[in-house]
């Protein structure tokens, strides 16, 4: 489905409560496990405070207050764990209907994470890919959200939205274009491709992106980018809503922090048109878009 012919009505249409999908046993189990852990931690913390206060002479009545706080937290978390989340399920219904109306497939939680050659994949620990949308016409495109953790740190994790499509020119070098600017508060992971360097380039493209390309290929990479990704019309599209770009193993990847699989029709029109146009220019630099 071309971006200009997308059927987007399902993204904003009302959803009847009877149509909301039930939670799976796995989802319910994970939510209850999270409730149990947080509740236990709150009881340990506030219980220790209450125990310490109980030794004060005379025992103040407000020594029981921490235990009361822990009880309120526990009951609130339990209510959140057992009640359905209508907003999340409405989103699933809308995205599923939107995908079906446009000949796509929508998989909220695939059984296995994406393992493509892009640099955000095969990173860290506990990789998880979700909200995957695939289409085959007029071009094969996949969009999703990929999560991975760093080491054993619970807080050390990263989430990246991606869009990818194969490109017919298999001879293109490995290119990584890291968008510059304040919006890139968390940079893309480092590439494990030891052959990549940072060629000295000039012009608007080099000001908008930090380029990584095979070492010793500056003489060919510069003209290639000038004819494709750094062409004024293409560069303007890439920086309109800044995205990181990678070309690797015959595939184009676009990365962004904000989710691309949304209920916003404009985001769908923008990203599908961008993927199609950028891939077409890489396949044929003379393509006018």
Coordinates of C-alpha atoms in Angstrom, one line a residue:
X1 CA 0.0 0.0 0.0
X2 CA 1.5 3.3 -1.1
X3 CA 1.7 6.1 1.5
X4 CA -0.6 8.3 -0.5
X5 CA -3.3 5.6 -0.7
X6 CA -3.2 4.5 2.9
X7 CA -6.6 3.7 4.6
X8 CA -6.1 5.4 8.0
X9 CA -9.6 5.5 9.3
X10 CA -9.1 2.6 11.7
X11 CA -6.3 4.4 13.5
X12 CA -8.7 6.9 15.1
X13 CA -12.1 5.0 14.9
X14 CA -13.8 4.3 18.2
X15 CA -13.4 0.7 19.5
X16 CA -16.2 -1.2 21.3
X17 CA -15.1 -2.6 24.7
X18 CA -16.4 -6.0 23.6
X19 CA -13.8 -6.0 20.9
X20 CA -10.9 -5.6 23.2
X21 CA -8.6 -8.6 23.3
X22 CA -8.1 -10.4 26.6
X23 CA -4.7 -10.5 28.3
X24 CA -2.7 -13.6 27.8
X25 CA -1.6 -15.7 30.8
X26 CA 2.0 -14.6 30.1
X27 CA 1.1 -10.9 30.3
X28 CA -0.9 -11.5 33.5
X29 CA 1.9 -13.5 35.0
X30 CA 4.5 -10.8 34.3
X31 CA 2.2 -8.1 35.7
X32 CA 1.6 -10.0 38.9
X33 CA 5.3 -10.8 39.3
X34 CA 6.1 -7.1 39.0
X35 CA 3.4 -6.3 41.6
X36 CA 4.9 -8.9 44.0
X37 CA 8.4 -7.6 43.7
X38 CA 7.5 -3.9 44.1
X39 CA 5.1 -4.7 47.0
X40 CA 7.8 -6.7 48.7
X41 CA 10.3 -3.9 48.4
X42 CA 7.9 -1.3 49.7
X43 CA 7.1 -3.5 52.7
X44 CA 10.8 -4.0 53.5
X45 CA 11.4 -0.3 53.2
X46 CA 8.5 1.1 55.1
X47 CA 8.5 -1.9 57.5
X48 CA 12.0 -1.1 58.5
X49 CA 11.0 2.5 59.2
X50 CA 8.0 1.3 61.3
X51 CA 10.1 -1.1 63.3
X52 CA 12.7 1.6 64.1
X53 CA 10.0 4.1 65.2
X54 CA 8.3 1.4 67.4
X55 CA 11.4 1.5 69.7
X56 CA 10.9 5.2 70.5
X57 CA 9.6 5.7 74.1
X58 CA 6.6 6.0 74.4
X59 CA 5.6 4.2 71.2
X60 CA 4.0 6.9 69.0
X61 CA 0.8 6.0 67.2
X62 CA 2.3 7.4 64.0
X63 CA 4.9 4.6 64.1
X64 CA 2.2 2.6 62.2
X65 CA 2.0 5.1 59.4
X66 CA 4.7 3.6 57.2
X67 CA 2.9 0.3 57.4
X68 CA -0.2 2.0 56.3
X69 CA 1.6 3.6 53.3
X70 CA 3.0 0.2 52.3
X71 CA -0.5 -1.2 52.4
X72 CA -1.9 1.5 50.2
X73 CA 0.9 1.0 47.7
X74 CA 0.3 -2.7 47.7
X75 CA -3.4 -2.4 47.1
X76 CA -2.9 0.2 44.4
X77 CA -0.4 -2.0 42.5
X78 CA -2.6 -5.1 42.9
X79 CA -5.6 -3.2 41.4
X80 CA -3.4 -2.1 38.4
X81 CA -2.1 -5.6 37.9
X82 CA -5.5 -7.3 37.8
X83 CA -7.6 -4.8 35.9
X84 CA -7.4 -4.5 32.1
X85 CA -5.6 -1.6 30.5
X86 CA -8.2 -0.4 28.0
X87 CA -6.0 2.2 26.3
X88 CA -3.3 -0.3 25.5
X89 CA -5.9 -2.8 24.1
X90 CA -7.7 -0.1 22.1
X91 CA -4.3 0.6 20.5
X92 CA -3.8 -3.1 19.6
X93 CA -7.3 -3.2 18.0
X94 CA -6.8 -0.1 16.0
X95 CA -3.3 -1.1 14.7
X96 CA -4.6 -4.5 13.8
X97 CA -7.5 -3.2 11.9
X98 CA -5.3 -0.6 10.2
X99 CA -2.8 -3.3 9.1
X100 CA -5.5 -5.6 7.8
X101 CA -7.2 -2.7 5.8
X102 CA -3.9 -2.0 4.1
X103 CA -2.7 -5.5 3.4
X104 CA -0.1 -5.5 6.2
X105 CA 0.4 -7.8 9.2
X106 CA 0.6 -6.5 12.8
X107 CA 2.4 -8.6 15.5
X108 CA 2.4 -7.0 18.9
X109 CA 4.9 -9.4 20.5
X110 CA 6.8 -11.7 18.1
X111 CA 8.1 -15.0 19.5
X112 CA 11.7 -14.1 18.6
X113 CA 13.4 -10.7 18.4
X114 CA 14.5 -9.2 15.1
X115 CA 18.0 -10.4 14.1
X116 CA 18.8 -8.4 11.0
X117 CA 22.2 -6.9 10.2
X118 CA 21.3 -3.5 11.6
X119 CA 23.5 -2.1 14.4
X120 CA 20.7 -1.9 17.0
X121 CA 20.2 -5.7 16.7
X122 CA 22.2 -8.4 18.4
X123 CA 23.1 -5.9 21.1
X124 CA 23.2 -6.2 24.8
X125 CA 21.1 -8.7 26.8
X126 CA 17.4 -9.6 26.8
X127 CA 16.6 -8.4 23.2
X128 CA 12.9 -7.9 22.6
X129 CA 11.1 -6.8 19.4
X130 CA 7.5 -5.7 19.6
X131 CA 4.8 -3.8 17.6
X132 CA 6.1 -5.3 14.3
X133 CA 4.2 -4.3 11.1
X134 CA 5.1 -5.9 7.8
X135 CA 4.0 -5.1 4.3
X136 CA 5.0 -6.6 0.9
X137 CA 3.5 -4.2 -1.6
X138 CA 4.6 -2.0 -3.4
X139 CA 7.8 -2.6 -1.4
X140 CA 8.8 -5.0 1.3
X141 CA 8.9 -2.9 4.5
X142 CA 9.1 -3.8 8.2
X143 CA 8.6 -1.5 11.1
X144 CA 8.9 -2.2 14.8
X145 CA 10.4 -1.3 18.2
X146 CA 13.5 -3.1 19.4
X147 CA 14.6 -3.2 23.1
X148 CA 17.8 -4.5 24.7
X149 CA 19.6 -4.2 28.0
X150 CA 23.1 -3.4 29.0
X151 CA 24.9 -6.0 31.2
X152 CA 23.1 -6.7 34.5
X153 CA 21.9 -3.2 35.1
X154 CA 18.1 -3.1 35.2
X155 CA 18.1 0.6 34.3
X156 CA 20.6 0.2 31.5
X157 CA 18.4 -0.4 28.5
X158 CA 17.6 1.1 25.2
X159 CA 14.6 1.2 22.9
X160 CA 14.8 2.1 19.2
X161 CA 12.1 2.3 16.6
X162 CA 13.2 1.1 13.2
X163 CA 12.0 0.8 9.6
X164 CA 13.8 -1.4 7.1
X165 CA 13.6 -2.5 3.5
X166 CA 15.8 -4.5 1.1
X167 CA 17.6 -2.5 -1.6
X168 CA 18.5 -4.0 -5.0
X169 CA 22.0 -2.6 -5.2
X170 CA 24.0 -5.2 -3.3
X171 CA 27.3 -3.4 -3.9
X172 CA 26.7 -0.4 -1.7
X173 CA 29.3 -0.1 1.1
X174 CA 28.3 -0.3 4.8
X175 CA 27.2 3.3 5.7
X176 CA 26.1 4.6 9.1
X177 CA 24.7 8.2 9.3
X178 CA 24.3 9.4 12.8
X179 CA 22.1 12.4 13.0
X180 CA 23.6 15.4 14.8
X181 CA 21.6 17.6 17.1
X182 CA 20.1 18.0 20.6
X183 CA 17.3 15.5 19.8
X184 CA 19.8 12.6 19.8
X185 CA 20.2 12.6 23.5
X186 CA 21.0 8.9 23.5
X187 CA 23.2 8.0 20.6
X188 CA 23.0 4.8 18.5
X189 CA 25.1 1.9 19.8
X190 CA 28.6 1.5 18.4
X191 CA 29.0 -0.7 15.4
X192 CA 31.1 -3.8 15.7
X193 CA 32.2 -3.4 12.1
X194 CA 36.0 -2.8 12.6
X195 CA 36.3 -1.6 9.0
X196 CA 34.3 1.5 9.5
X197 CA 36.0 4.9 9.9
X198 CA 34.8 8.5 9.8
X199 CA 35.7 10.1 6.5
X200 CA 36.3 13.8 6.4
X201 CA 33.3 15.2 4.4
X202 CA 32.1 18.7 3.8
X203 CA 28.8 20.3 3.0
X204 CA 25.2 20.3 4.5
X205 CA 25.1 16.6 4.7
X206 CA 28.2 16.4 6.9
X207 CA 26.8 19.1 9.1
X208 CA 23.6 17.1 9.6
X209 CA 25.2 13.7 10.0
X210 CA 28.3 12.1 11.4
X211 CA 29.2 9.6 8.7
X212 CA 30.8 6.2 9.2
X213 CA 32.0 4.3 6.1
X214 CA 34.7 1.8 5.2
X215 CA 38.2 3.0 5.8
X216 CA 39.9 4.2 2.7
X217 CA 36.7 4.8 0.8
X218 CA 36.4 8.5 1.2
X219 CA 37.1 9.1 -2.4
X220 CA 34.0 7.0 -3.4
X221 CA 31.8 7.5 -0.4
X222 CA 31.7 11.3 -0.8
X223 CA 30.4 11.3 -4.4
X224 CA 28.0 8.4 -3.6
X225 CA 26.4 10.3 -0.7
X226 CA 26.3 13.6 -2.7
X227 CA 24.3 11.7 -5.4
X228 CA 22.0 9.9 -3.0
X229 CA 21.4 10.6 0.7
X230 CA 23.0 14.0 0.7
X231 CA 21.2 15.2 -2.4
X232 CA 19.4 18.4 -1.3
X233 CA 15.9 17.0 -1.8
X234 CA 16.7 13.7 0.0
X235 CA 18.6 15.4 2.8
X236 CA 15.7 17.7 3.4
X237 CA 13.4 14.7 3.8
X238 CA 15.8 12.9 6.2
X239 CA 16.2 16.0 8.4
X240 CA 12.5 17.0 8.4
X241 CA 12.0 14.6 11.3
X242 CA 15.6 13.5 11.9
X243 CA 16.4 9.8 11.6
X244 CA 19.6 7.8 11.8
X245 CA 20.4 5.9 8.6
X246 CA 22.2 2.7 8.0
X247 CA 22.9 0.8 4.8
X248 CA 24.2 -2.7 5.4
X249 CA 24.1 -6.1 3.6
X250 CA 21.7 -4.9 1.0
X251 CA 19.2 -3.4 3.4
X252 CA 18.3 0.2 4.4
X253 CA 17.5 0.9 8.1
X254 CA 16.0 4.1 9.5
X255 CA 16.2 4.5 13.3
X256 CA 14.4 6.9 15.6
X257 CA 13.7 7.1 19.3
X258 CA 10.0 7.8 19.0
X259 CA 7.8 4.9 18.0
X260 CA 6.9 4.6 14.3
X261 CA 4.0 2.1 14.9
X262 CA 1.5 4.6 16.2
X263 CA -2.1 5.7 15.9
X264 CA -1.1 8.9 14.2
X265 CA -2.0 8.8 10.4
X266 CA 0.6 11.5 9.6
X267 CA 3.4 9.4 11.0
X268 CA 2.5 6.5 8.8
X269 CA 2.3 8.6 5.7
X270 CA 5.7 10.2 6.5
X271 CA 7.7 7.1 7.3
X272 CA 6.4 4.8 4.6
X273 CA 7.0 7.5 1.9
X274 CA 10.4 8.2 3.4
X275 CA 11.5 4.5 3.4
X276 CA 10.3 4.1 -0.2
X277 CA 11.9 7.3 -1.5
X278 CA 15.3 6.8 0.2
X279 CA 15.5 3.2 -0.9
X280 CA 14.6 4.2 -4.5
X281 CA 17.3 6.9 -4.6
X282 CA 20.0 4.4 -3.3
X283 CA 18.9 1.9 -6.0
X284 CA 18.9 4.6 -8.7
X285 CA 20.5 7.9 -7.9
X286 CA 18.7 9.5 -10.9
X287 CA 15.3 8.9 -9.3
X288 CA 13.4 12.1 -8.9
X289 CA 11.2 12.3 -5.7

